[in-house]
Amino acid sequence: VVTNAGPALVEPQPGDNAAEPAPATAIPAALRGRWGLVPADCTSTRGDAKGLLTISETKLDFYESVGTLRDVVESDSSRLVADFDFMGEGQTWQRRMILDVQDGGETLVRRESGADAMPGALRYTRCEA
């Protein structure tokens, strides 16, 4: 005997609702790696690569500071707008960073906003692996 008890209740599963993507919690893979403002930033072995930026899943490592990802505002495969907590030279600060990968993944454009933010944009070139 089959009885109809109404529609079955199904627990929603993560990823079931395509209209609401999971919030990004990492820097997109296309932005990760080593980036130099000038070619010597990528090749220096003396520790003097002041324009070197190394991007990992959750950090921006500069010559004398490190930014840790705090909050992603906007993200896709080649762009990130996010807030970072920075530490360096005995100080801490916060900064919103806008990172865009261009030229087939060979160029990174970095802009920042917030108190004492650097005006304009910086263009980095991907370092060879």
Short mmCIF file of N, CA and C in Angstrom, two decimals:
data_model
loop_
_atom_site.label_atom_id
_atom_site.label_comp_id
_atom_site.label_asym_id
_atom_site.label_seq_id
_atom_site.Cartn_x
_atom_site.Cartn_y
_atom_site.Cartn_z
N VAL A 1 0.86 -1.18 0.00
CA VAL A 1 0.00 0.00 0.00
C VAL A 1 0.90 1.24 0.00
N VAL A 2 0.68 2.15 -0.92
CA VAL A 2 1.43 3.40 -1.03
C VAL A 2 0.52 4.52 -0.57
N THR A 3 1.05 5.33 0.33
CA THR A 3 0.28 6.49 0.77
C THR A 3 1.01 7.75 0.35
N ASN A 4 0.26 8.77 0.08
CA ASN A 4 0.86 10.03 -0.32
C ASN A 4 0.87 10.96 0.89
N ALA A 5 2.03 11.14 1.47
CA ALA A 5 2.15 11.98 2.65
C ALA A 5 2.56 13.40 2.29
N GLY A 6 2.52 13.74 1.03
CA GLY A 6 2.89 15.08 0.61
C GLY A 6 4.33 15.10 0.12
N PRO A 7 4.82 16.26 -0.23
CA PRO A 7 6.19 16.36 -0.76
C PRO A 7 7.22 16.02 0.31
N ALA A 8 8.24 15.36 -0.12
CA ALA A 8 9.32 14.99 0.81
C ALA A 8 10.12 16.23 1.15
N LEU A 9 10.55 16.32 2.39
CA LEU A 9 11.40 17.43 2.81
C LEU A 9 12.84 17.04 2.55
N VAL A 10 13.54 17.88 1.84
CA VAL A 10 14.93 17.62 1.49
C VAL A 10 15.77 18.73 2.09
N GLU A 11 16.79 18.36 2.84
CA GLU A 11 17.70 19.34 3.41
C GLU A 11 18.51 19.97 2.28
N PRO A 12 18.63 21.29 2.24
CA PRO A 12 19.48 21.91 1.22
C PRO A 12 20.94 21.51 1.42
N GLN A 13 21.60 21.30 0.32
CA GLN A 13 23.01 20.92 0.34
C GLN A 13 23.86 22.12 -0.06
N PRO A 14 25.08 22.22 0.47
CA PRO A 14 25.96 23.32 0.05
C PRO A 14 26.12 23.30 -1.47
N GLY A 15 26.01 24.48 -2.06
CA GLY A 15 26.21 24.59 -3.50
C GLY A 15 24.95 24.33 -4.30
N ASP A 16 23.81 23.99 -3.63
CA ASP A 16 22.56 23.72 -4.35
C ASP A 16 22.01 24.96 -5.02
N ASN A 17 22.17 26.11 -4.41
CA ASN A 17 21.58 27.33 -4.93
C ASN A 17 22.62 28.10 -5.74
N ALA A 18 22.56 27.96 -7.05
CA ALA A 18 23.54 28.61 -7.91
C ALA A 18 23.41 30.13 -7.90
N ALA A 19 22.25 30.65 -7.48
CA ALA A 19 22.06 32.09 -7.45
C ALA A 19 22.82 32.74 -6.31
N GLU A 20 23.22 31.97 -5.31
CA GLU A 20 23.95 32.52 -4.18
C GLU A 20 25.30 31.81 -4.05
N PRO A 21 26.31 32.28 -4.78
CA PRO A 21 27.61 31.62 -4.68
C PRO A 21 28.20 31.79 -3.29
N ALA A 22 28.98 30.81 -2.90
CA ALA A 22 29.63 30.88 -1.59
C ALA A 22 30.54 32.09 -1.56
N PRO A 23 30.62 32.79 -0.43
CA PRO A 23 31.51 33.95 -0.37
C PRO A 23 32.96 33.52 -0.55
N ALA A 24 33.70 34.34 -1.29
CA ALA A 24 35.10 34.04 -1.52
C ALA A 24 35.88 34.23 -0.23
N THR A 25 36.78 33.31 0.04
CA THR A 25 37.60 33.41 1.24
C THR A 25 39.08 33.31 0.91
N ALA A 26 39.41 33.38 -0.37
CA ALA A 26 40.81 33.26 -0.78
C ALA A 26 41.06 34.16 -1.99
N ILE A 27 42.31 34.47 -2.19
CA ILE A 27 42.72 35.23 -3.36
C ILE A 27 42.66 34.29 -4.57
N PRO A 28 42.03 34.71 -5.68
CA PRO A 28 41.93 33.83 -6.85
C PRO A 28 43.29 33.34 -7.32
N ALA A 29 43.32 32.10 -7.80
CA ALA A 29 44.57 31.45 -8.22
C ALA A 29 45.32 32.25 -9.28
N ALA A 30 44.62 32.91 -10.19
CA ALA A 30 45.28 33.67 -11.27
C ALA A 30 46.11 34.83 -10.74
N LEU A 31 45.82 35.30 -9.53
CA LEU A 31 46.55 36.42 -8.95
C LEU A 31 47.74 35.97 -8.11
N ARG A 32 47.78 34.70 -7.77
CA ARG A 32 48.84 34.19 -6.88
C ARG A 32 50.15 34.03 -7.64
N GLY A 33 51.24 34.20 -6.90
CA GLY A 33 52.56 34.03 -7.48
C GLY A 33 53.47 35.19 -7.11
N ARG A 34 54.56 35.30 -7.83
CA ARG A 34 55.55 36.35 -7.59
C ARG A 34 55.45 37.38 -8.70
N TRP A 35 55.41 38.66 -8.32
CA TRP A 35 55.24 39.76 -9.25
C TRP A 35 56.29 40.83 -8.97
N GLY A 36 56.89 41.38 -10.02
CA GLY A 36 57.90 42.42 -9.85
C GLY A 36 57.53 43.71 -10.54
N LEU A 37 57.88 44.83 -9.91
CA LEU A 37 57.68 46.13 -10.55
C LEU A 37 58.70 46.34 -11.66
N VAL A 38 59.92 45.82 -11.46
CA VAL A 38 60.98 45.86 -12.47
C VAL A 38 61.57 44.46 -12.57
N PRO A 39 62.20 44.11 -13.69
CA PRO A 39 62.74 42.76 -13.85
C PRO A 39 63.67 42.31 -12.73
N ALA A 40 64.48 43.22 -12.18
CA ALA A 40 65.42 42.85 -11.12
C ALA A 40 64.72 42.38 -9.85
N ASP A 41 63.45 42.79 -9.65
CA ASP A 41 62.71 42.32 -8.48
C ASP A 41 62.53 40.81 -8.50
N CYS A 42 62.47 40.25 -9.68
CA CYS A 42 62.24 38.81 -9.82
C CYS A 42 63.52 37.99 -9.73
N THR A 43 64.67 38.62 -9.96
CA THR A 43 65.91 37.85 -10.06
C THR A 43 66.92 38.12 -8.95
N SER A 44 66.67 39.12 -8.12
CA SER A 44 67.64 39.47 -7.08
C SER A 44 67.82 38.33 -6.08
N THR A 45 69.07 38.05 -5.75
CA THR A 45 69.38 37.05 -4.73
C THR A 45 69.96 37.72 -3.48
N ARG A 46 70.01 39.06 -3.48
CA ARG A 46 70.59 39.80 -2.36
C ARG A 46 69.56 40.25 -1.34
N GLY A 47 68.27 39.92 -1.57
CA GLY A 47 67.24 40.34 -0.64
C GLY A 47 66.86 41.81 -0.77
N ASP A 48 67.19 42.43 -1.90
CA ASP A 48 66.92 43.85 -2.08
C ASP A 48 65.83 44.12 -3.12
N ALA A 49 64.96 43.14 -3.33
CA ALA A 49 63.90 43.27 -4.33
C ALA A 49 62.73 44.05 -3.72
N LYS A 50 62.89 45.37 -3.66
CA LYS A 50 61.91 46.21 -2.98
C LYS A 50 60.57 46.28 -3.71
N GLY A 51 60.54 45.92 -4.97
CA GLY A 51 59.29 45.94 -5.74
C GLY A 51 58.66 44.57 -5.89
N LEU A 52 59.18 43.56 -5.20
CA LEU A 52 58.63 42.21 -5.30
C LEU A 52 57.36 42.10 -4.46
N LEU A 53 56.32 41.54 -5.05
CA LEU A 53 55.06 41.24 -4.37
C LEU A 53 54.79 39.76 -4.56
N THR A 54 54.66 39.03 -3.46
CA THR A 54 54.35 37.61 -3.51
C THR A 54 52.94 37.43 -2.96
N ILE A 55 52.07 36.83 -3.78
CA ILE A 55 50.67 36.65 -3.41
C ILE A 55 50.40 35.17 -3.19
N SER A 56 49.87 34.84 -2.01
CA SER A 56 49.47 33.47 -1.70
C SER A 56 47.94 33.43 -1.57
N GLU A 57 47.42 32.36 -1.05
CA GLU A 57 45.98 32.19 -0.95
C GLU A 57 45.31 33.27 -0.09
N THR A 58 46.02 33.74 0.94
CA THR A 58 45.41 34.71 1.86
C THR A 58 46.33 35.87 2.24
N LYS A 59 47.49 36.00 1.58
CA LYS A 59 48.46 37.04 1.99
C LYS A 59 49.07 37.76 0.79
N LEU A 60 49.42 39.02 1.04
CA LEU A 60 50.22 39.83 0.13
C LEU A 60 51.52 40.10 0.86
N ASP A 61 52.64 39.59 0.34
CA ASP A 61 53.94 39.79 0.97
C ASP A 61 54.74 40.81 0.16
N PHE A 62 55.00 41.95 0.79
CA PHE A 62 55.82 43.00 0.19
C PHE A 62 57.20 42.98 0.84
N TYR A 63 58.08 43.88 0.42
CA TYR A 63 59.45 43.93 0.91
C TYR A 63 59.51 44.08 2.42
N GLU A 64 58.72 44.99 2.99
CA GLU A 64 58.78 45.23 4.43
C GLU A 64 57.42 45.18 5.11
N SER A 65 56.43 44.55 4.48
CA SER A 65 55.11 44.43 5.10
C SER A 65 54.38 43.21 4.56
N VAL A 66 53.37 42.79 5.33
CA VAL A 66 52.54 41.66 4.94
C VAL A 66 51.08 42.05 5.16
N GLY A 67 50.25 41.80 4.14
CA GLY A 67 48.82 42.03 4.26
C GLY A 67 48.10 40.71 4.33
N THR A 68 47.22 40.55 5.32
CA THR A 68 46.44 39.33 5.48
C THR A 68 45.00 39.61 5.09
N LEU A 69 44.46 38.77 4.23
CA LEU A 69 43.09 38.92 3.74
C LEU A 69 42.11 38.93 4.91
N ARG A 70 41.28 39.97 4.96
CA ARG A 70 40.27 40.07 6.02
C ARG A 70 38.86 39.88 5.47
N ASP A 71 38.54 40.58 4.35
CA ASP A 71 37.17 40.54 3.84
C ASP A 71 37.19 40.74 2.33
N VAL A 72 36.57 39.81 1.60
CA VAL A 72 36.46 39.93 0.15
C VAL A 72 35.20 40.71 -0.17
N VAL A 73 35.36 41.78 -0.96
CA VAL A 73 34.24 42.61 -1.37
C VAL A 73 33.72 42.14 -2.71
N GLU A 74 34.64 41.83 -3.63
CA GLU A 74 34.29 41.40 -4.98
C GLU A 74 35.39 40.48 -5.47
N SER A 75 34.99 39.41 -6.18
CA SER A 75 36.01 38.47 -6.65
C SER A 75 35.51 37.72 -7.87
N ASP A 76 36.40 37.54 -8.84
CA ASP A 76 36.16 36.59 -9.92
C ASP A 76 37.51 35.99 -10.26
N SER A 77 37.61 35.26 -11.34
CA SER A 77 38.84 34.51 -11.60
C SER A 77 40.06 35.38 -11.83
N SER A 78 39.89 36.66 -12.23
CA SER A 78 41.05 37.50 -12.52
C SER A 78 41.02 38.86 -11.81
N ARG A 79 40.14 39.01 -10.83
CA ARG A 79 40.01 40.30 -10.15
C ARG A 79 39.63 40.07 -8.69
N LEU A 80 40.19 40.92 -7.83
CA LEU A 80 39.86 40.86 -6.41
C LEU A 80 39.77 42.28 -5.87
N VAL A 81 38.70 42.55 -5.15
CA VAL A 81 38.58 43.77 -4.36
C VAL A 81 38.39 43.27 -2.93
N ALA A 82 39.34 43.58 -2.06
CA ALA A 82 39.30 43.02 -0.71
C ALA A 82 39.99 43.94 0.29
N ASP A 83 39.61 43.76 1.54
CA ASP A 83 40.23 44.48 2.64
C ASP A 83 41.29 43.60 3.28
N PHE A 84 42.43 44.21 3.58
CA PHE A 84 43.56 43.50 4.16
C PHE A 84 44.00 44.19 5.44
N ASP A 85 44.46 43.40 6.39
CA ASP A 85 45.11 43.90 7.60
C ASP A 85 46.61 43.80 7.37
N PHE A 86 47.31 44.92 7.49
CA PHE A 86 48.75 44.96 7.22
C PHE A 86 49.55 45.10 8.50
N MET A 87 50.77 44.53 8.46
CA MET A 87 51.77 44.69 9.51
C MET A 87 53.11 44.91 8.83
N GLY A 88 53.90 45.82 9.39
CA GLY A 88 55.23 46.04 8.85
C GLY A 88 55.92 47.19 9.54
N GLU A 89 57.20 47.06 9.73
CA GLU A 89 58.02 48.09 10.34
C GLU A 89 57.42 48.60 11.65
N GLY A 90 56.88 47.67 12.47
CA GLY A 90 56.36 48.02 13.78
C GLY A 90 54.99 48.68 13.78
N GLN A 91 54.32 48.71 12.63
CA GLN A 91 53.02 49.37 12.55
C GLN A 91 51.97 48.40 12.01
N THR A 92 50.70 48.74 12.24
CA THR A 92 49.58 47.99 11.65
C THR A 92 48.64 49.00 11.00
N TRP A 93 47.97 48.58 9.92
CA TRP A 93 47.02 49.42 9.23
C TRP A 93 46.11 48.54 8.38
N GLN A 94 45.04 49.14 7.87
CA GLN A 94 44.12 48.42 6.99
C GLN A 94 44.07 49.13 5.65
N ARG A 95 43.84 48.34 4.62
CA ARG A 95 43.80 48.91 3.29
C ARG A 95 42.90 48.06 2.40
N ARG A 96 42.11 48.71 1.55
CA ARG A 96 41.36 47.99 0.53
C ARG A 96 42.24 47.92 -0.72
N MET A 97 42.40 46.72 -1.25
CA MET A 97 43.21 46.50 -2.44
C MET A 97 42.32 46.07 -3.60
N ILE A 98 42.63 46.59 -4.77
CA ILE A 98 41.99 46.17 -6.01
C ILE A 98 43.10 45.57 -6.86
N LEU A 99 42.99 44.27 -7.14
CA LEU A 99 44.00 43.55 -7.91
C LEU A 99 43.36 43.00 -9.18
N ASP A 100 43.95 43.33 -10.33
CA ASP A 100 43.45 42.87 -11.62
C ASP A 100 44.57 42.22 -12.40
N VAL A 101 44.32 41.03 -12.93
CA VAL A 101 45.28 40.36 -13.80
C VAL A 101 44.90 40.67 -15.24
N GLN A 102 45.90 41.06 -16.05
CA GLN A 102 45.68 41.42 -17.45
C GLN A 102 46.72 40.73 -18.32
N ASP A 103 46.63 40.96 -19.61
CA ASP A 103 47.61 40.46 -20.59
C ASP A 103 47.82 38.95 -20.48
N GLY A 104 46.71 38.21 -20.40
CA GLY A 104 46.81 36.75 -20.34
C GLY A 104 47.49 36.23 -19.09
N GLY A 105 47.40 36.97 -18.00
CA GLY A 105 47.99 36.53 -16.74
C GLY A 105 49.41 36.99 -16.50
N GLU A 106 49.94 37.85 -17.37
CA GLU A 106 51.33 38.29 -17.25
C GLU A 106 51.48 39.63 -16.54
N THR A 107 50.39 40.39 -16.40
CA THR A 107 50.44 41.71 -15.77
C THR A 107 49.45 41.76 -14.62
N LEU A 108 49.88 42.34 -13.51
CA LEU A 108 49.01 42.57 -12.36
C LEU A 108 48.94 44.07 -12.12
N VAL A 109 47.74 44.61 -12.04
CA VAL A 109 47.55 46.02 -11.73
C VAL A 109 47.01 46.10 -10.31
N ARG A 110 47.71 46.87 -9.47
CA ARG A 110 47.32 47.01 -8.06
C ARG A 110 46.98 48.46 -7.76
N ARG A 111 45.79 48.63 -7.19
CA ARG A 111 45.36 49.94 -6.70
C ARG A 111 44.92 49.75 -5.26
N GLU A 112 44.96 50.82 -4.48
CA GLU A 112 44.55 50.71 -3.09
C GLU A 112 43.72 51.93 -2.71
N SER A 113 42.92 51.76 -1.64
CA SER A 113 42.14 52.86 -1.11
C SER A 113 42.12 52.76 0.41
N GLY A 114 41.77 53.85 1.04
CA GLY A 114 41.78 53.89 2.49
C GLY A 114 42.66 55.04 2.96
N ALA A 115 42.70 55.24 4.28
CA ALA A 115 43.52 56.30 4.85
C ALA A 115 44.98 56.13 4.42
N ASP A 116 45.58 57.20 3.95
CA ASP A 116 46.98 57.21 3.51
C ASP A 116 47.27 56.26 2.36
N ALA A 117 46.25 55.90 1.57
CA ALA A 117 46.47 55.01 0.43
C ALA A 117 47.30 55.70 -0.63
N MET A 118 48.07 54.90 -1.35
CA MET A 118 48.89 55.40 -2.44
C MET A 118 47.99 55.75 -3.62
N PRO A 119 48.13 56.94 -4.20
CA PRO A 119 47.31 57.30 -5.36
C PRO A 119 47.79 56.56 -6.61
N GLY A 120 46.89 56.37 -7.55
CA GLY A 120 47.25 55.75 -8.82
C GLY A 120 47.37 54.25 -8.74
N ALA A 121 47.90 53.68 -9.81
CA ALA A 121 48.01 52.22 -9.93
C ALA A 121 49.46 51.82 -10.16
N LEU A 122 49.80 50.64 -9.71
CA LEU A 122 51.11 50.05 -9.97
C LEU A 122 50.93 48.84 -10.88
N ARG A 123 51.83 48.69 -11.85
CA ARG A 123 51.78 47.56 -12.79
C ARG A 123 52.96 46.65 -12.51
N TYR A 124 52.65 45.39 -12.23
CA TYR A 124 53.65 44.36 -11.96
C TYR A 124 53.68 43.39 -13.13
N THR A 125 54.83 42.75 -13.33
CA THR A 125 54.98 41.68 -14.30
C THR A 125 55.21 40.39 -13.56
N ARG A 126 54.56 39.32 -14.03
CA ARG A 126 54.72 38.01 -13.37
C ARG A 126 56.16 37.55 -13.50
N CYS A 127 56.73 37.09 -12.38
CA CYS A 127 58.08 36.54 -12.38
C CYS A 127 58.04 35.12 -12.95
N GLU A 128 59.11 34.73 -13.64
CA GLU A 128 59.21 33.36 -14.13
C GLU A 128 59.26 32.41 -12.95
N ALA A 129 58.71 31.24 -13.13
CA ALA A 129 58.68 30.25 -12.03
C ALA A 129 60.05 29.76 -11.67
#
